[in-house]
Coordinates of C-alpha atoms in Angstrom, one line a residue:
X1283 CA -22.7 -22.1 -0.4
X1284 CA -23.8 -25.7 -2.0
X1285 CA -20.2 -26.4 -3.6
X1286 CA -17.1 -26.1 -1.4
X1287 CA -18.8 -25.0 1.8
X1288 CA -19.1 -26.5 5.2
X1289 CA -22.4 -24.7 5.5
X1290 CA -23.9 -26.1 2.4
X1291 CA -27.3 -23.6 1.7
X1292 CA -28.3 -20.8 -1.0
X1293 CA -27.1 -17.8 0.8
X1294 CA -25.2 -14.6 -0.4
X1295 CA -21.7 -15.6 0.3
X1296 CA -19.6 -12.4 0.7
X1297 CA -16.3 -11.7 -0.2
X1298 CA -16.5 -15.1 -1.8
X1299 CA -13.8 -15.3 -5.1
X1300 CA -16.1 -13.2 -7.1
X1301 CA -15.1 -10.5 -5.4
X1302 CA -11.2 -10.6 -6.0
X1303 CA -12.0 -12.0 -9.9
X1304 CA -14.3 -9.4 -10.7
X1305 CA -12.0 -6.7 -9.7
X1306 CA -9.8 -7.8 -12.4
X1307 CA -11.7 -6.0 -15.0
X1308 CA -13.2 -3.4 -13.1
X1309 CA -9.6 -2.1 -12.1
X1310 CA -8.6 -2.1 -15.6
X1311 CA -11.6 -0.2 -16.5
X1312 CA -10.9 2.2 -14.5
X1313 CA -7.1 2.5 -15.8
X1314 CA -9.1 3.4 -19.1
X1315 CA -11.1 5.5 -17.7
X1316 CA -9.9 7.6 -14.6
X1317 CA -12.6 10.1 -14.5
X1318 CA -14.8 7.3 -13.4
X1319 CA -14.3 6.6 -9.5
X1320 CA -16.6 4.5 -8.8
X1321 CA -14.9 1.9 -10.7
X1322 CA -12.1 3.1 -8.7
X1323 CA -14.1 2.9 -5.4
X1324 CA -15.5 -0.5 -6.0
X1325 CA -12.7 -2.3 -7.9
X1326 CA -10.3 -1.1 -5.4
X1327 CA -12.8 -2.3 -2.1
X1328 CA -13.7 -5.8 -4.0
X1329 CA -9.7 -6.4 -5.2
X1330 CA -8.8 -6.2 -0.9
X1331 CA -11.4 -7.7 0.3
X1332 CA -9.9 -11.4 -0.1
X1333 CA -7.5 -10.2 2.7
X1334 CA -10.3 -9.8 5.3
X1335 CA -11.3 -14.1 4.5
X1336 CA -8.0 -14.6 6.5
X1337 CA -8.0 -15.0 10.3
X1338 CA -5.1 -14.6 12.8
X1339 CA -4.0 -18.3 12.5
X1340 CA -3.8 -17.8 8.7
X1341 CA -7.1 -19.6 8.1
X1342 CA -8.4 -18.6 4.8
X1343 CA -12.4 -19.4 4.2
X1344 CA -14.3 -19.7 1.1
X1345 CA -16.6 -16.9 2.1
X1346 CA -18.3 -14.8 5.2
X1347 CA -22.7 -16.3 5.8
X1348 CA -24.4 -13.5 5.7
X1349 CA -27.7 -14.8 7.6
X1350 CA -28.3 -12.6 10.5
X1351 CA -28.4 -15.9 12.4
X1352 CA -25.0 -16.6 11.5
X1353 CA -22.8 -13.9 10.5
X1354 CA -19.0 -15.7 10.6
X1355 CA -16.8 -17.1 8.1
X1356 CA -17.3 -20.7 6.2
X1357 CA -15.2 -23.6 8.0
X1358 CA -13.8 -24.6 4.6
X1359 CA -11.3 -22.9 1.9
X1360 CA -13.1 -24.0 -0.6
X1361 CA -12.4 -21.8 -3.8
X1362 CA -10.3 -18.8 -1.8
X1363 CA -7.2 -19.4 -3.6
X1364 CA -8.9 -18.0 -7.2
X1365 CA -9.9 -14.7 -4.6
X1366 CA -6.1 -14.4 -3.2
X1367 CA -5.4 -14.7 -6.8
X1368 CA -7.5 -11.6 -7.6
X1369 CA -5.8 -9.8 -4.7
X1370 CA -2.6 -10.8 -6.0
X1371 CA -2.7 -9.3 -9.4
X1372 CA -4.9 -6.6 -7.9
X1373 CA -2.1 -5.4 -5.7
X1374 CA -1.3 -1.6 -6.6
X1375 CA -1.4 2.4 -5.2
X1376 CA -3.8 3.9 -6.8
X1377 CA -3.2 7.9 -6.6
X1378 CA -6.2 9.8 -7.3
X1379 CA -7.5 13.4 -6.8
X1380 CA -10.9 13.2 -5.9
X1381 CA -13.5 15.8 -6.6
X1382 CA -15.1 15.7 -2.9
X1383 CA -11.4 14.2 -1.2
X1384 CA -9.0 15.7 -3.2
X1385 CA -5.5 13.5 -3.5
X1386 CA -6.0 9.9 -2.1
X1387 CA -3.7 7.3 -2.5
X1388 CA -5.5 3.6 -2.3
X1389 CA -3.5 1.3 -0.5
X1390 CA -0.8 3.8 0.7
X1391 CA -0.2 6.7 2.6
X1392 CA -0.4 10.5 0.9
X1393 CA 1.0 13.7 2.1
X1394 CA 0.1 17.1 0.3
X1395 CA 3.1 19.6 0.6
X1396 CA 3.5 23.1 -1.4
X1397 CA 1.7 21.6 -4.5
X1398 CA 3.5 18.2 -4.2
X1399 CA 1.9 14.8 -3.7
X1400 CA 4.2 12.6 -2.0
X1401 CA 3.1 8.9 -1.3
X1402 CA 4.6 5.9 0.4
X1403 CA 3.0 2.7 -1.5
X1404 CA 1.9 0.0 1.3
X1405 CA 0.2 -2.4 -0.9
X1406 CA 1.2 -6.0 -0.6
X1407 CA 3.2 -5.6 -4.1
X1408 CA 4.4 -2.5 -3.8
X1409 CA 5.8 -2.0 -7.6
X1410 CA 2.6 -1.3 -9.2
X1411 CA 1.4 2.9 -9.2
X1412 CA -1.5 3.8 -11.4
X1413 CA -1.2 7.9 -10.8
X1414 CA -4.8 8.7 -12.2
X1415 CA -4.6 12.6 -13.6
X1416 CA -1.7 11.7 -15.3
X1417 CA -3.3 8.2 -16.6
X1418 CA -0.1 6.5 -15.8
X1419 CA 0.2 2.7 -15.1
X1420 CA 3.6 2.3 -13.7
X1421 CA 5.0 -1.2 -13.0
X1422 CA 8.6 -2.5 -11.8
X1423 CA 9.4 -6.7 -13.0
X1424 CA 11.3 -6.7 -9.3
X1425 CA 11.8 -4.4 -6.2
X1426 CA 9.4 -2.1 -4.6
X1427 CA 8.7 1.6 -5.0
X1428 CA 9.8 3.5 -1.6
X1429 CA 8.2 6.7 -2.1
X1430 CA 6.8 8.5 -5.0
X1431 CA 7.0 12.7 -5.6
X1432 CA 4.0 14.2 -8.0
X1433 CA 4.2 17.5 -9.4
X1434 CA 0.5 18.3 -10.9
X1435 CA 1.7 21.9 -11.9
X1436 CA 5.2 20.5 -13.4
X1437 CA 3.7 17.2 -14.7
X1438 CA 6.6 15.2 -13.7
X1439 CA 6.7 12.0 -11.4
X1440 CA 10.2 11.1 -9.6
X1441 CA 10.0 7.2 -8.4
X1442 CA 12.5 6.3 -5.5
X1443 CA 12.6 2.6 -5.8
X1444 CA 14.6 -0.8 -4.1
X1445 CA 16.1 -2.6 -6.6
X1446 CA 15.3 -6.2 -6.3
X1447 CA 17.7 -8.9 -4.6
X1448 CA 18.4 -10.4 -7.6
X1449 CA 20.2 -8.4 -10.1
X1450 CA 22.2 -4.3 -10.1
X1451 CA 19.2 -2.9 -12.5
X1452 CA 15.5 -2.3 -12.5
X1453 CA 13.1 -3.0 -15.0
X1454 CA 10.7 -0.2 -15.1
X1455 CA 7.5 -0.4 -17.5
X1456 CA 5.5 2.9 -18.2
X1457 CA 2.4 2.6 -19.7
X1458 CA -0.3 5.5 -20.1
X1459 CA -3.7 3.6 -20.2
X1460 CA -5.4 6.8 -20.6
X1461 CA -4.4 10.0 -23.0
X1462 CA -5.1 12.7 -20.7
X1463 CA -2.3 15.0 -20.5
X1464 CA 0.4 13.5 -22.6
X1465 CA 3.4 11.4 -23.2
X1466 CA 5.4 10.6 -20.6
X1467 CA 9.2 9.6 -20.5
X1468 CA 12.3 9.6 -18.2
X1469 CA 14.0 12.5 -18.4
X1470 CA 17.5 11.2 -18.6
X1471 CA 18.0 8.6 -21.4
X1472 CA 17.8 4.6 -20.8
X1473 CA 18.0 1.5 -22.6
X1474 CA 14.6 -0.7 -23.3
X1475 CA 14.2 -4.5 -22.9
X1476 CA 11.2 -5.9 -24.3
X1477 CA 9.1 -2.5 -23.6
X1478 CA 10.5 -1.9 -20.0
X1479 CA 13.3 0.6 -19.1
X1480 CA 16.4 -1.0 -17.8
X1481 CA 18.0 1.2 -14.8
X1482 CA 21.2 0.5 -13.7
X1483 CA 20.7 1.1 -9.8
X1484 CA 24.5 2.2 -8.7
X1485 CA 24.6 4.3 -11.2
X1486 CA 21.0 6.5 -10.9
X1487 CA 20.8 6.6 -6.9
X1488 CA 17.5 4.9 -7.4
X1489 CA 15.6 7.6 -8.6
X1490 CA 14.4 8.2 -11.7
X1491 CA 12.0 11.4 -13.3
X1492 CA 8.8 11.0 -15.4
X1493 CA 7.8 14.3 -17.5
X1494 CA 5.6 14.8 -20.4
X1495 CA 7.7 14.9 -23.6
X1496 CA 7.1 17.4 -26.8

């Protein structure tokens, strides 16, 4: 807290930016490697925890004092805008299934029914998915993703999705940052623009079907 503090002392500043920067990598470690959940676990708790630096009155400080004697937020912003920044391209679901939780869904809400995983994204974004068995990064350029349906048995993900205000097509990117059970691909055929699938909304009741492909 000597640089861009009110409180100016040597103190362990938490939630300060680090946490939201850090993230960054440990996140996309984890994309990598989705066996590994504490990167999950920690990447996904230090890429929110920017949020908690805002009060009610939209205040955002530069970091909580943790001295017992203190214990509140900083007066000043200081650096907070690099940690909203982390947030920012933090911002995804994570879907994972847990060996001691089984499914959890990070930053939305899950519901297990006859061997489908249905989850309603509620991150601030809501058009990033990583779905971690499946090692599937799935991102949309504009709109938001409704509600998702997995099928572990089936290996197929159907994404229900709001097109964005701006244009009668989304833009949907599929990426698999990990190879664990193979390629997926929409099952009906679309056109590509540079590497994302262009989805004309009218026309696909904005829904479309990932399944691994032979």
């Amino acid at each position: 807290f000597l640089y861009a503090a009110k409180l100016q002392r040597i103190e362990r500043q938490i939630h300060h930016y680090g946490s939201g920067l850090n993230a960054i990598p440990v996140l996309s470690e984890y994309r990598s490697h989705p066996d590994d959940e504490y990167l999950l676990r920690v990447g996904y708790a230090g890429g929110s925890a920017a949020l908690t630096n805002i009060d009610r009155e939209g205040f955002a400080s530069a970091a909580f004092h943790s001295y017992p004697d203190t214990l509140r937020w900083d007066a000043y912003s200081g650096d907070y805008g690099m940690n909203f920044f982390g947030y920012a391209i933090n911002a995804a679901t994570y879907i994972a299934d847990m060996k001691d939780f089984g499914w959890q869904a990070f930053g939305g809400n899950i519901i297990i029914d006859k061997g489908t995983v249905r989850v309603e994204p509620h991150d601030a974004m809501g058009r990033r998915i990583y779905i971690a068995p499946f090692g599937l990064w799935l991102t949309l350029d504009e709109g938001s993703f409704p509600t998702i349906y997995i099928s572990p048995k089936k290996r197929t993900v159907t994404l229900y999705f709001d097109e964005g205000p701006q244009s009668s097509v989304v833009r949907l990117r599929v990426e698999q940052t990990a190879n664990v059970v193979g390629v997926f691909k929409p099952v009906a055929n679309f056109a590509t623009e540079r590497g994302a699938y262009v989805i004309p909304t009218d026309s696909f009741e904005n829904v479309v079907t990932l399944s691994v492909q032979k």
